[in-house]
mmCIF file of N, CA and C in Angstrom:
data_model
loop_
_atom_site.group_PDB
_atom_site.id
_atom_site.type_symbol
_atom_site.label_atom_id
_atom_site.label_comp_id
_atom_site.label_asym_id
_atom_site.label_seq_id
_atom_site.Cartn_x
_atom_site.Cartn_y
_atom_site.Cartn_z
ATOM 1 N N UNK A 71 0.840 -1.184 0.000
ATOM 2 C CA UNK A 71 0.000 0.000 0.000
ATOM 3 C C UNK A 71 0.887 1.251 0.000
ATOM 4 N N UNK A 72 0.741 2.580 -0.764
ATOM 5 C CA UNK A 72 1.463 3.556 -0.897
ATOM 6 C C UNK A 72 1.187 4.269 0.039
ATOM 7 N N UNK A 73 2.068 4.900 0.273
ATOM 8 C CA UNK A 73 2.045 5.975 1.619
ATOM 9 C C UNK A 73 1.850 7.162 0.786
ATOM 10 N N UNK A 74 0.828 8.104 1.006
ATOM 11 C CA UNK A 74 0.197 9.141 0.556
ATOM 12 C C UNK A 74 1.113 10.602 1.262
ATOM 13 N N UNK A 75 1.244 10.266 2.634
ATOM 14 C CA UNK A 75 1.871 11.402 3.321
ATOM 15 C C UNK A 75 2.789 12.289 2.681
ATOM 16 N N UNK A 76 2.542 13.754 2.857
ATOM 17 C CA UNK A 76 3.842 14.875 2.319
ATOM 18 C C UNK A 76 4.085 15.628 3.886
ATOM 19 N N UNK A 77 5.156 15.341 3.444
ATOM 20 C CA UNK A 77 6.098 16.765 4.530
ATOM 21 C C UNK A 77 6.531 17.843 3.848
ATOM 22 N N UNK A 78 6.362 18.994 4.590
ATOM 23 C CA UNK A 78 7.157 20.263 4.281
ATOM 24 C C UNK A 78 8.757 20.126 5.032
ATOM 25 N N UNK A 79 9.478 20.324 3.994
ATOM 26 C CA UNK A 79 10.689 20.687 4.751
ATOM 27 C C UNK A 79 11.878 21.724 3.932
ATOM 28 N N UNK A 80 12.334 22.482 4.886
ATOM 29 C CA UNK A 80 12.730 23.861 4.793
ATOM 30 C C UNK A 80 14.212 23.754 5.050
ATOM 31 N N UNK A 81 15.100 24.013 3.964
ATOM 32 C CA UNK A 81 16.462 24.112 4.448
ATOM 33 C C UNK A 81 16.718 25.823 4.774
ATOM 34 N N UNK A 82 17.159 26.439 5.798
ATOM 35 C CA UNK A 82 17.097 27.995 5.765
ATOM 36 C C UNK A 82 17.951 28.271 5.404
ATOM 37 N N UNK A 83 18.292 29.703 5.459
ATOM 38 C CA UNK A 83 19.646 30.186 4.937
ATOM 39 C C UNK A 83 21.478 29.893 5.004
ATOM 40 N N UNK A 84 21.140 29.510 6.810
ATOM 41 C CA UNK A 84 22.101 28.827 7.028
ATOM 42 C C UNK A 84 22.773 27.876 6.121
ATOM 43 N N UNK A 85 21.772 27.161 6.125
ATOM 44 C CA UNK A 85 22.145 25.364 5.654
ATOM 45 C C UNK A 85 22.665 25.981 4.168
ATOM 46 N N UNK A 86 21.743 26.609 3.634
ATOM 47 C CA UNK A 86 21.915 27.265 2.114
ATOM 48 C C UNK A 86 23.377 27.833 2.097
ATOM 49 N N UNK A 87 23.866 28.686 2.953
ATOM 50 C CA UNK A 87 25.016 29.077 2.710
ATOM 51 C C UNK A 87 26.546 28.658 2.871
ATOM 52 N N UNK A 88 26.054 27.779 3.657
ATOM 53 C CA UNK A 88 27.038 26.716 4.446
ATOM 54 C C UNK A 88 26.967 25.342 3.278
ATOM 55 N N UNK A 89 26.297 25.305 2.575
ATOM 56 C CA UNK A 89 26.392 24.303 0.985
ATOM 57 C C UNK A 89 25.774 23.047 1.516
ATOM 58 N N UNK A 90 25.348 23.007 2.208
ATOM 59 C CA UNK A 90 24.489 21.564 2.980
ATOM 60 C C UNK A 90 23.111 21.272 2.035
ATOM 61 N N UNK A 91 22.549 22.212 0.847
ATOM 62 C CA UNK A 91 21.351 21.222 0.320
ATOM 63 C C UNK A 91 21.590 19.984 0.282
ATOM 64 N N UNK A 92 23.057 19.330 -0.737
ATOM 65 C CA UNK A 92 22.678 17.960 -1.295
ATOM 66 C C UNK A 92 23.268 17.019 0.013
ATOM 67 N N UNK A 93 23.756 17.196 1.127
ATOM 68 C CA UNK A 93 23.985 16.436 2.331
ATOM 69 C C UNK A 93 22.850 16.272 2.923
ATOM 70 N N UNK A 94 21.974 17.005 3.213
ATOM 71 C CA UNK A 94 20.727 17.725 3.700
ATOM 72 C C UNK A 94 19.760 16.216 2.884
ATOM 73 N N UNK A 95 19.663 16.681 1.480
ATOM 74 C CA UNK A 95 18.520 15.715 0.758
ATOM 75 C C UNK A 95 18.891 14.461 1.068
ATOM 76 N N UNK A 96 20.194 14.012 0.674
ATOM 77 C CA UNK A 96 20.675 12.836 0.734
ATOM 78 C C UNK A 96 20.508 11.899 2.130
ATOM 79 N N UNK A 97 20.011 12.789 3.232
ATOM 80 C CA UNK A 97 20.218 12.351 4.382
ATOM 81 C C UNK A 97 18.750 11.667 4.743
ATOM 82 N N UNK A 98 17.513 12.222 3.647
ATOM 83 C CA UNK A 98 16.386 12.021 3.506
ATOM 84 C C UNK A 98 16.046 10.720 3.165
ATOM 85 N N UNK A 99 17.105 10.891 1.617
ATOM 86 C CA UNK A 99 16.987 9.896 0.974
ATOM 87 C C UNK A 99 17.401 8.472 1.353
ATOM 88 N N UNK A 100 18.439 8.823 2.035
ATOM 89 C CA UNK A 100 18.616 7.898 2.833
ATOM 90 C C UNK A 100 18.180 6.413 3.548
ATOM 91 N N UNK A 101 17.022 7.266 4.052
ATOM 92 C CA UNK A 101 15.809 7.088 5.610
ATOM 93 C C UNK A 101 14.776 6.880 4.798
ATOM 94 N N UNK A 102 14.773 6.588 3.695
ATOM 95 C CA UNK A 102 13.926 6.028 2.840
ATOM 96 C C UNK A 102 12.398 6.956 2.276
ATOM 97 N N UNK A 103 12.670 8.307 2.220
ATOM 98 C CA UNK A 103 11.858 9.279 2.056
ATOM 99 C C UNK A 103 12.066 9.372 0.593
ATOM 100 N N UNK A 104 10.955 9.959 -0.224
ATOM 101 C CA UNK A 104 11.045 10.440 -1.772
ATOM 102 C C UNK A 104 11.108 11.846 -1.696
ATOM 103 N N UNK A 105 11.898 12.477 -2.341
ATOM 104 C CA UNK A 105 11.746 14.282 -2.333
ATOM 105 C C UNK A 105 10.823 13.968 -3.708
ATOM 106 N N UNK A 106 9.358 14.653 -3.801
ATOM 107 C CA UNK A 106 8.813 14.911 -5.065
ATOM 108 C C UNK A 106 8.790 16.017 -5.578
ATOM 109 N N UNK A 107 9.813 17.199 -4.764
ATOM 110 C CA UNK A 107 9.256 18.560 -5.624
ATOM 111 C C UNK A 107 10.712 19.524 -4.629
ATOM 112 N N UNK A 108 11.095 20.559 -5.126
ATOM 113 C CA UNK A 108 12.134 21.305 -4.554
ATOM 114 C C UNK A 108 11.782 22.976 -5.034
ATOM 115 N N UNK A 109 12.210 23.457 -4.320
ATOM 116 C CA UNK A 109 12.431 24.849 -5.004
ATOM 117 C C UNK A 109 13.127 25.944 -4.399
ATOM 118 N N UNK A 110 13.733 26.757 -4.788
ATOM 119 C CA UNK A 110 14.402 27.630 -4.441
ATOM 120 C C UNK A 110 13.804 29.251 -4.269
ATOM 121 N N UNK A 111 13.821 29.948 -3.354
ATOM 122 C CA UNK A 111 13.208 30.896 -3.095
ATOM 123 C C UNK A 111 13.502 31.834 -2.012
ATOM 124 N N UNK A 112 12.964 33.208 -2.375
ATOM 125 C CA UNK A 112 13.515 34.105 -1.039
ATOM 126 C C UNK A 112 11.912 33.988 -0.767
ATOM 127 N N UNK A 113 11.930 33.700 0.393
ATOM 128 C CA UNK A 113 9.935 33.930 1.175
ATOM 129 C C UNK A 113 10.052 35.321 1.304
ATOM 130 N N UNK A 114 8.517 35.433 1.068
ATOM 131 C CA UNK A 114 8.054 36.761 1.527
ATOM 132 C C UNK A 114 7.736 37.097 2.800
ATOM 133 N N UNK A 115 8.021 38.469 3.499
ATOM 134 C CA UNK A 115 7.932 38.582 4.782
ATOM 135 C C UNK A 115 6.254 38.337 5.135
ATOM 136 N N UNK A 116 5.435 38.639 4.543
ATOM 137 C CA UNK A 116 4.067 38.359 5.002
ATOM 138 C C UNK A 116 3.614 36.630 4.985
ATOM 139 N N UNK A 117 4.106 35.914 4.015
ATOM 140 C CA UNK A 117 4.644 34.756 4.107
ATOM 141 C C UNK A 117 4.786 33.844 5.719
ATOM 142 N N UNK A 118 6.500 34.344 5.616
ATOM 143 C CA UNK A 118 6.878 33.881 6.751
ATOM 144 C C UNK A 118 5.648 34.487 7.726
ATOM 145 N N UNK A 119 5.625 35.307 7.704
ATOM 146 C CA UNK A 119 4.528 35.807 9.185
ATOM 147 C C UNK A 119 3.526 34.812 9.287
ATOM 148 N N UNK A 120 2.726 34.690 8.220
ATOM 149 C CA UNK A 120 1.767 33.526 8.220
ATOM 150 C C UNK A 120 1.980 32.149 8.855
ATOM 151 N N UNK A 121 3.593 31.808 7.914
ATOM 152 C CA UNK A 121 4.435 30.898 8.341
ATOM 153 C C UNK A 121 4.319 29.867 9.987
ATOM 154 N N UNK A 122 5.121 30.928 10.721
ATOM 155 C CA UNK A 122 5.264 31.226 11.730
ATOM 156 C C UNK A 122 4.260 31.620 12.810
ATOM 157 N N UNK A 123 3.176 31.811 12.560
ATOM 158 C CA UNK A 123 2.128 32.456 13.291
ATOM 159 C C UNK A 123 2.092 32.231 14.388
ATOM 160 N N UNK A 124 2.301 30.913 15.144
ATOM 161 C CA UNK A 124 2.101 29.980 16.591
ATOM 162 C C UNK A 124 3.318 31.059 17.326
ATOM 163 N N UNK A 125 4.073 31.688 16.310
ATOM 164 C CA UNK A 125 5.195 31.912 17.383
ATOM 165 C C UNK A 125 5.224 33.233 17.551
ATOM 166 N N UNK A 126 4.277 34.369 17.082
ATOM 167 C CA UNK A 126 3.948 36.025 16.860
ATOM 168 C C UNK A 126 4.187 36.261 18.249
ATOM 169 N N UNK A 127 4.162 35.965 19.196
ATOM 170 C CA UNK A 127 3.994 36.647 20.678
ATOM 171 C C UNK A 127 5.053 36.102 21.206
ATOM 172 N N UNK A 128 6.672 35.353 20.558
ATOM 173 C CA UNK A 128 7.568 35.191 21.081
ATOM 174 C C UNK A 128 8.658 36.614 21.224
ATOM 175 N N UNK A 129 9.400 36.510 21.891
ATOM 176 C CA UNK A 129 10.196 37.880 21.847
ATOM 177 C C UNK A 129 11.154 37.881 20.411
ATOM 178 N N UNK A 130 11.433 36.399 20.057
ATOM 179 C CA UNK A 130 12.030 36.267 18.443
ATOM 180 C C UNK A 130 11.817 36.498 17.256
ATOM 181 N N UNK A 131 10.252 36.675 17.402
ATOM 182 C CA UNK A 131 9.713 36.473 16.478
ATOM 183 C C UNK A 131 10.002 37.120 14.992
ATOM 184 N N UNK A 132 9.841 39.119 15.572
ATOM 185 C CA UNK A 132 10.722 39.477 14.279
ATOM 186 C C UNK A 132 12.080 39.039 14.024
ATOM 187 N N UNK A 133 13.338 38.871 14.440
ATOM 188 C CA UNK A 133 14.365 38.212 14.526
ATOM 189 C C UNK A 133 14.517 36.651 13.588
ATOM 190 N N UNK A 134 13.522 36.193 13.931
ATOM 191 C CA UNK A 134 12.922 34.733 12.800
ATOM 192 C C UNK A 134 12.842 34.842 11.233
ATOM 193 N N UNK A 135 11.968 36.000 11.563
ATOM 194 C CA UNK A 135 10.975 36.466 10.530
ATOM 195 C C UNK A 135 12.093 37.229 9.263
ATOM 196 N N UNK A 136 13.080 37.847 9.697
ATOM 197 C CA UNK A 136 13.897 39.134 9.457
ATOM 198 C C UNK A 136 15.107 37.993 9.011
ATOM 199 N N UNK A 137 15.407 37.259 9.906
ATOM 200 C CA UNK A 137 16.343 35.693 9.278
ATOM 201 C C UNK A 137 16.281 35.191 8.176
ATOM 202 N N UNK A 138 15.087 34.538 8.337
ATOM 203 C CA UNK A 138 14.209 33.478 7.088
ATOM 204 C C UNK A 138 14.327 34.633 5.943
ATOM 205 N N UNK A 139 14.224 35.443 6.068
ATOM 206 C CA UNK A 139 13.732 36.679 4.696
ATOM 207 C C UNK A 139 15.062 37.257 4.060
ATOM 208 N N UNK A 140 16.494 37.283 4.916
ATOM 209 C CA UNK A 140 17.665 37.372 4.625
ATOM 210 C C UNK A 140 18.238 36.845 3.416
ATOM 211 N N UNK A 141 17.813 35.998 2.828
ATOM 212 C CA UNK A 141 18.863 34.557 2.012
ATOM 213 C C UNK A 141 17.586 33.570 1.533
ATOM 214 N N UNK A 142 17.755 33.211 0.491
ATOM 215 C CA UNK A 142 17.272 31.804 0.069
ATOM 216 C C UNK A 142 16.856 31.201 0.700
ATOM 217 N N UNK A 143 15.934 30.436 0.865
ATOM 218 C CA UNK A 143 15.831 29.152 1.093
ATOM 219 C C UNK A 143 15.397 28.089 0.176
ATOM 220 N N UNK A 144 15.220 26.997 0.683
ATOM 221 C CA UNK A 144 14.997 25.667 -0.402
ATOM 222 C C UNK A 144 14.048 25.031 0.381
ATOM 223 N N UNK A 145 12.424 25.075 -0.494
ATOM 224 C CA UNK A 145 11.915 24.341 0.513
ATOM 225 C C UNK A 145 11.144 23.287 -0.892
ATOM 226 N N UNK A 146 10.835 22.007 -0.231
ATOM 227 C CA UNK A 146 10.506 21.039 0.237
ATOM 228 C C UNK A 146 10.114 19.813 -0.034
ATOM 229 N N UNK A 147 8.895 19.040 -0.756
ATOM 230 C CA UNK A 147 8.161 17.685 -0.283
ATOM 231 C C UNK A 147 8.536 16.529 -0.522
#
């Protein structure tokens, strides 16, 4: 029986700049996961806000928000 399930997953800027995508995927692939889709992108700050929402009333939050929106990211399924 096929497993239907998707995950989101987000490499951030860090990982992006530090050259870790294909260590990153591979580590997926690994563990027996399929990547079906990738993409490369700067998020939008209203985005991330959405994103993030659970965490609006942390003291980090812009700090997160202002991060993620810095650099690329590569996200996901």
């Amino acid at each position: 029986m096929a497993n239907n399930e998707h995950t989101f997953i987000s490499i951030k800027p860090d990982g992006f700049q530090q050259g870790l995508v294909r260590a990153i995927t591979q580590r997926f692939e690994q563990k027996g996961f399929c990547l079906v889709g990738m993409n490369f992108l700067r998020a939008l700050e209203e985005h991330l806000k959405q994103h993030y929402v659970d965490m609006k009333d942390r003291p980090f939050f812009s700090r997160l928000v202002k991060y993620m929106n810095s650099e690329p990211v590569i996200a996901m399924v």
